[in-house]
Short mmCIF file of C-alpha atoms and ligand atoms in Angstrom, two decimals:
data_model
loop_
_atom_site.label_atom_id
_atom_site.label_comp_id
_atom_site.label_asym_id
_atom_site.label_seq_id
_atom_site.Cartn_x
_atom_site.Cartn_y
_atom_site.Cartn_z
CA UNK A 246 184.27 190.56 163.74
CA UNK A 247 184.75 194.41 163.24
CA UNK A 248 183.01 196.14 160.31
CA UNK A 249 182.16 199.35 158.62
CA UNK A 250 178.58 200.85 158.08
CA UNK A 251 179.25 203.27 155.12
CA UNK A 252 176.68 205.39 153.23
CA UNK A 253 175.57 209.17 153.38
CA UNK A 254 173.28 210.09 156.66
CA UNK A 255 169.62 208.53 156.20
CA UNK A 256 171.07 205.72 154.43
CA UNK A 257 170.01 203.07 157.46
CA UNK A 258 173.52 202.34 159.39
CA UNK A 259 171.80 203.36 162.31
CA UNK A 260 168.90 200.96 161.91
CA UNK A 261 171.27 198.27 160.85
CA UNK A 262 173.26 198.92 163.69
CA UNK A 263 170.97 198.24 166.05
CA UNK A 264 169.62 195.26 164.54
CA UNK A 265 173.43 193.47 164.37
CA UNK A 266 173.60 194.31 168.00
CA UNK A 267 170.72 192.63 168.68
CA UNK A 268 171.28 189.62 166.26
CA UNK A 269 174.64 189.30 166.98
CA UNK A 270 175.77 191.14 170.11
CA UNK A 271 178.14 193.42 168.53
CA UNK A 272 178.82 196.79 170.27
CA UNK A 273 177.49 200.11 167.95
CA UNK A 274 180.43 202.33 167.94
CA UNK A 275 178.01 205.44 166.62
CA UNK A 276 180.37 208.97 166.58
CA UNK A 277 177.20 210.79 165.75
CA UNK A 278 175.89 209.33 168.70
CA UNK A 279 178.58 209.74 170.81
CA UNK A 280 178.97 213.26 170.07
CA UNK A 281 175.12 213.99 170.97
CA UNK A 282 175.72 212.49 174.19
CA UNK A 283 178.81 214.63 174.78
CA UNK A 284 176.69 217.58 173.18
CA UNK A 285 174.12 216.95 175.80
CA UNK A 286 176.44 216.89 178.61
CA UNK A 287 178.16 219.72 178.02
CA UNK A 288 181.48 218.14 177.85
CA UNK A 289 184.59 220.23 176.28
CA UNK A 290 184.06 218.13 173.20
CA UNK A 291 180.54 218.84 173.28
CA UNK A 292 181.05 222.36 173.36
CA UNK A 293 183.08 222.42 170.45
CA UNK A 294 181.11 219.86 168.09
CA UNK A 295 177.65 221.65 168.98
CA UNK A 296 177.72 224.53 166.19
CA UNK A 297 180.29 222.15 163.54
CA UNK A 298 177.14 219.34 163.95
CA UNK A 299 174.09 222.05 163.63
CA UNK A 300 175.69 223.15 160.36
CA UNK A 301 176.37 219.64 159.03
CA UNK A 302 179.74 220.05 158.62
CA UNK A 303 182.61 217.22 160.00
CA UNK A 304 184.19 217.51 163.53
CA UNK A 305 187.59 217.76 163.61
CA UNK A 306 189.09 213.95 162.94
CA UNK A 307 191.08 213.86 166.43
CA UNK A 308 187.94 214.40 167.95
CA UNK A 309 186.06 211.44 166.81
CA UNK A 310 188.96 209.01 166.36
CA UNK A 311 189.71 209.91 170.12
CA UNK A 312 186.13 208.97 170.71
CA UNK A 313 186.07 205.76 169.01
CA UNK A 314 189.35 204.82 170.67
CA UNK A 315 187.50 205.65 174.45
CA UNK A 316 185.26 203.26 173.36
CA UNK A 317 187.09 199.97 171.98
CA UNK A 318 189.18 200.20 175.64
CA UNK A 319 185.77 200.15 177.05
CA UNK A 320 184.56 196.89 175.64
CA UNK A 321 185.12 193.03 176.00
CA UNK A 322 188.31 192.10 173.37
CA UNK A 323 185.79 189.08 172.56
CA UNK A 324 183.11 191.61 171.50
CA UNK A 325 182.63 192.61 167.76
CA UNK A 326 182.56 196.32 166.84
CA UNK A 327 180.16 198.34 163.92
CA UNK A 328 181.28 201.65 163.60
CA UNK A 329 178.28 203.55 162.41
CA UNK A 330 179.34 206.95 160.99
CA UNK A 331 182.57 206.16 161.26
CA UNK A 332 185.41 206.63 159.41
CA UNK A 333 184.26 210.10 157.17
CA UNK A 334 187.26 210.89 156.01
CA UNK A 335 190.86 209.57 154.67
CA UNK A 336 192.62 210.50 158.05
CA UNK A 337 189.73 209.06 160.21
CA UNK A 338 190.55 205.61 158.01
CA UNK A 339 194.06 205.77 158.63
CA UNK A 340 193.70 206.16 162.33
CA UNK A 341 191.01 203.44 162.29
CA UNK A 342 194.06 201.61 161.00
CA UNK A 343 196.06 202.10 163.68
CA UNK A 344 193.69 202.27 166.68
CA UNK A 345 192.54 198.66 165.77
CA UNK A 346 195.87 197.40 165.23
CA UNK A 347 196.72 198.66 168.59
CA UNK A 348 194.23 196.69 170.16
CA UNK A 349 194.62 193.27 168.11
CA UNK A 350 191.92 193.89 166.15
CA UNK A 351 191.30 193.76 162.43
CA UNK A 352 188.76 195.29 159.93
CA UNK A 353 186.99 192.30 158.67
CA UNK A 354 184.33 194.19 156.05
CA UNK A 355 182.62 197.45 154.79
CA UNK A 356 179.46 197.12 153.72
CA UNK A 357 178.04 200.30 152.00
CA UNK A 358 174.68 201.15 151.72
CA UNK A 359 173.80 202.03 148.52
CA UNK A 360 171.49 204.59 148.48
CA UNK A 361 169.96 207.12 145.92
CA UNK A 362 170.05 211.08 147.66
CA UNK A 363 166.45 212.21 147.08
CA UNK A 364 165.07 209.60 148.90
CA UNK A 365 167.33 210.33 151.93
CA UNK A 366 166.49 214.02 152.16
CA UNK A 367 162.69 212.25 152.69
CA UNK A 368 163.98 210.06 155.22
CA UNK A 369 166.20 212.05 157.32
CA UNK A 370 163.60 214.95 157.18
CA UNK A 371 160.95 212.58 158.81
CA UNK A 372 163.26 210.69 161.60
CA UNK A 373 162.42 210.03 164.64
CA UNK A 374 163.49 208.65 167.92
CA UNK A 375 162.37 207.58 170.56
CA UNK A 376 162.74 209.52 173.60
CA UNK A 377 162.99 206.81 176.11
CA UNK A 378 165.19 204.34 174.04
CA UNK A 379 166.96 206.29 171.09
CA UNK A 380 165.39 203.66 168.81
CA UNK A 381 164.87 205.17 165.63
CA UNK A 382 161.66 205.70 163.55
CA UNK A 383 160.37 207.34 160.52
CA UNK A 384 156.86 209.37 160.50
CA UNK A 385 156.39 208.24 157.15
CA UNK A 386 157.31 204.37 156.72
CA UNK A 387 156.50 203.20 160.58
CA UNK A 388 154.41 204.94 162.97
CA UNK A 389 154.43 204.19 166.72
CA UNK A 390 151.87 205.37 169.15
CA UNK A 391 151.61 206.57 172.84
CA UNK A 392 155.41 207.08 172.67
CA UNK A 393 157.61 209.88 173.09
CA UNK A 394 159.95 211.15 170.10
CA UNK A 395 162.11 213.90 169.35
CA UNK A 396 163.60 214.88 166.48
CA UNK A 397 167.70 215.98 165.69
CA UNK A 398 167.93 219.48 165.31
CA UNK A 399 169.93 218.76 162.76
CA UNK A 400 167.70 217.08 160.02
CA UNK A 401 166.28 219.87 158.32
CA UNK A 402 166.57 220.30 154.67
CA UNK A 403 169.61 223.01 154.43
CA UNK A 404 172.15 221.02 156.63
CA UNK A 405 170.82 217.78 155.24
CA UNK A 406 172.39 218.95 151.64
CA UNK A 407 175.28 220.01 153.50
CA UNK A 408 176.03 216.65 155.49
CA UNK A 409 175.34 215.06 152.09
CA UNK A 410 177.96 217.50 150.06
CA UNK A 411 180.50 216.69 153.12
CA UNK A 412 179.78 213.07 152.68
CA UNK A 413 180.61 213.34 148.80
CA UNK A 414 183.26 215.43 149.28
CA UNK A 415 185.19 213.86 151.95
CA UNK A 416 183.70 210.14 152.94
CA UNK A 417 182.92 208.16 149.65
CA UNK A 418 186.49 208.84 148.42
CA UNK A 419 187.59 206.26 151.18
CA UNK A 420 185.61 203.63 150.11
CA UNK A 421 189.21 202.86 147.64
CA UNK A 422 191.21 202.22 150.12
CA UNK A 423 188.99 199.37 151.34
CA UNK A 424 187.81 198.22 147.69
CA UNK A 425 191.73 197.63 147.34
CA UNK A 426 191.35 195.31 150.33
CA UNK A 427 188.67 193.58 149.19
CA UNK A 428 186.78 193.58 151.55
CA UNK A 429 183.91 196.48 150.18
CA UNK A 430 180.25 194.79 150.43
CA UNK A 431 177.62 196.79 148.69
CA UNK A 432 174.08 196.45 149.83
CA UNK A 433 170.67 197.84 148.37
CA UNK A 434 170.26 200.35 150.81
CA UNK A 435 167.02 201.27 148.93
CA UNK A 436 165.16 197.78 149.91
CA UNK A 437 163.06 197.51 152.58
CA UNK A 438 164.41 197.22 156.05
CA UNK A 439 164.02 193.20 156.65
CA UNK A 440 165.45 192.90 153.08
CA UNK A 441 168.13 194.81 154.20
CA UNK A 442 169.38 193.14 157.50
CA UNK A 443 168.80 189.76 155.33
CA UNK A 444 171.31 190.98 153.03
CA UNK A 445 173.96 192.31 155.50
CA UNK A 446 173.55 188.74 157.43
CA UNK A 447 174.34 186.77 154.24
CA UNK A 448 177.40 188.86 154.12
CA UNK A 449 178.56 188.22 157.48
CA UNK A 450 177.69 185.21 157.40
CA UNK A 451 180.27 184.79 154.75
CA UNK A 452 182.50 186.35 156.37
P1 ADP B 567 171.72 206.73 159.20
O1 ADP B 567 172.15 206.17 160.54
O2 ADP B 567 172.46 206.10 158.04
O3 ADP B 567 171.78 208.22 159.13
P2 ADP B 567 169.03 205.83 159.97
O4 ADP B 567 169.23 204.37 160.28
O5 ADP B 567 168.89 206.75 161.13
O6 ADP B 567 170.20 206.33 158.97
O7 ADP B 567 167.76 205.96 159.01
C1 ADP B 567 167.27 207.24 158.61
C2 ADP B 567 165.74 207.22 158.58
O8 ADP B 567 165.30 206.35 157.55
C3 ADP B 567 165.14 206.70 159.88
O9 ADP B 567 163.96 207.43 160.14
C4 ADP B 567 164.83 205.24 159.58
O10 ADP B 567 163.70 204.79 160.35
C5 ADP B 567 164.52 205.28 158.08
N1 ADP B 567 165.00 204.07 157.37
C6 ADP B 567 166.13 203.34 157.61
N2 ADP B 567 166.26 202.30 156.74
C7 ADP B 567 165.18 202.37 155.90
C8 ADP B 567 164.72 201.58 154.77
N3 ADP B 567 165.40 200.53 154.32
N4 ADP B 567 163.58 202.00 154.16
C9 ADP B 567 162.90 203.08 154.60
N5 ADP B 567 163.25 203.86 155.65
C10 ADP B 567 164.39 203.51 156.30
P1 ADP B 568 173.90 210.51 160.08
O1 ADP B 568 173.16 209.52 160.94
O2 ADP B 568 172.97 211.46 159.42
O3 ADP B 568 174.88 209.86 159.16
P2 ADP B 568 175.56 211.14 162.36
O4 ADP B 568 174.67 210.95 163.51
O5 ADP B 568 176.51 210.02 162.04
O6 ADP B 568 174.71 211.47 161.07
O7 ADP B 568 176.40 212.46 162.53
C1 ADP B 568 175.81 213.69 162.88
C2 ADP B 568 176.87 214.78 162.85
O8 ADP B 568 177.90 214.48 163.80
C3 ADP B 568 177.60 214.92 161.50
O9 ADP B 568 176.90 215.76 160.62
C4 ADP B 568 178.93 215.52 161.96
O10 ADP B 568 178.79 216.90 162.26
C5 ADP B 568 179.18 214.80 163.27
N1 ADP B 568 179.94 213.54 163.08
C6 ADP B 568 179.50 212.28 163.35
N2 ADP B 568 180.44 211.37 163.07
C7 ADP B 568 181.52 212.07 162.61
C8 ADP B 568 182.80 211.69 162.13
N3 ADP B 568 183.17 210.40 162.07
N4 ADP B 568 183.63 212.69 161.73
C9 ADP B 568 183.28 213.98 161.80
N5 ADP B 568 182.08 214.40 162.23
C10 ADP B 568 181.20 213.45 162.63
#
C-alpha cells in the first residue's frame, strides 16, 4: 500500500508516520526529513534548500521529487510507502504520478489531517526531538526525561505563518485532484494521538 500524509506542518504526519512504520512496516518517505539530512551533510542540495527551509518557503519541486524518487529505488518493491510532506504542490502530484507508475506502484489513499491553525502554531512552536532517535515530542503534551532534544531552527513563530501561508497557497489546492479519485480520507487531526492512529488504521484497514 502507498499513501499520502496531507495537512499543514504540526498537523501530526510525522507522528503518524512513525507509528504506521512501526504497525505496519511501511517505509516513511519524509522530504522534510530528507532535506535536513542533506542540509546537515552539506550536500549540493543541502546547500541550496538551507536558506529556502529557514524561511519556510518550498524547495524547488525537482528537488524533492528527485529525492523521493532516490528513495522508492532504494526500497523492497514489497514494501509500502507514506510520503510525509510530500506532494506540496500541483507539479510535485503530477510527478508523484509518474514516479510511482514507473515503478509499478499505485497511490492507494490520502488521508488528510484535519487540523485547525492556532493550535498548530502551539504545537510546532513546542516540538521536539530527540537527539539520539529523531523521535518526535512536544514540551507541552508529553514530556520525556534524561534525554537529549533539539529543536528545528525552523519552528519559530514568523516562518511557522509562512510554511502555513505556503501550505494554503500551494498544497491544499491538490487535495482535488485526489478527491476526484476518491480516494481523499479525512481524519480529526485535532484528537488525541491514540485516537488518531485508531482512526488512520480503520482506514487502511479498509483499504
Ligand atoms: P508534522 O509532521 O505534520 O509537521 P508532527 O508529527 O511533527 O507534525 O507534530 C508536530 C508536534 O505536535 C509534535 O511536537 C508532536 O509531538 C505534536 N503532536 C502530533 N500529533 C498530536 C496530537 N494529536 N495532539 C497533540 N500534539 C500532537
Ligand atoms: P512540517 O513537518 O512542518 O510539515 P517538513 O519537515 O515537511 O515540515 O518540511 C520542512 C521544510 O522543508 C519546508 O518548510 C520546506 O522548506 C521544505 N520541504 C519539505 N518537503 C518539501 C516539499 N515536498 N516541497 C518543497 N519543500 C519541502
Amino acid at each position: 500500500m502507498n499513501i499520502i500524509l496531507l495537512g499543514p506542518p504540526g498537523a501530526g504526519k510525522g507522528t503518524q508516520a512513525q507509528r504506521l512504520v512501526e504497525r505496519r512496516g511501511m517505509k516513511q518517505l519524509s522530504t522534510g526529513d530528507m532535506l535536513r539530512a542533506a542540509v546537515r551533510a552539506g550536500t549540493p542540495v543541502g546547500l541550496k534548500a538551507k536558506a529556502v527551509m529557514d524561511a519556510g518557503e518550498l524547495v524547488f519541486d525537482e528537488i524533492v521529487s528527485a529525492l523521493i524518487g532516490d528513495e522508492l529505488d532504494a526500497m523492497p518493491a514489497s514494501q509500502g510507502a507514506i510520503f510525509d510532506g510530500y506532494p506540496r504542490t500541483a507539479a510535485q502530484a503530477q510527478a508523484l504520478d509518474a514516479i510511482l507508475e514507473s515503478r509499478g506502484r499505485k497511490l492507494d489513499r490520502v488521508i488528510e489531517l484535519d487540523v485547525g491553525e492556532d493550535a498548530l502554531v502551539e504545537r510546532i512552536t513546542g516540538r521536539f526531538t530527540c537527539a539520539t532517535c529523531g523521535k518526535g515530542y512536544h514540551d507541552k503534551f508529553e514530556r520525556r526525561g534524561g534525554q537529549e532534544f533539539k529543536r528545528r531552527p525552523d519552528d519559530n513563530e514568523q516562518t511557522v505563518r509562512t510554511r502555513m501561508a505556503e501550505y494554503r497557497a500551494k498544497t491544499a489546492p491538490i487535495l482535488p485532484i485526489y478527491e476526484a479519485r476518491g480516494i481523499v480520507a479525512r481524519v480529526d487531526g485535532m484528537a488525541e494521538m491514540d485516537a488518531v492512529t485508531s482512526e488512520i488504521e480503520q482506514v487502511l484497514s479498509a483499504t
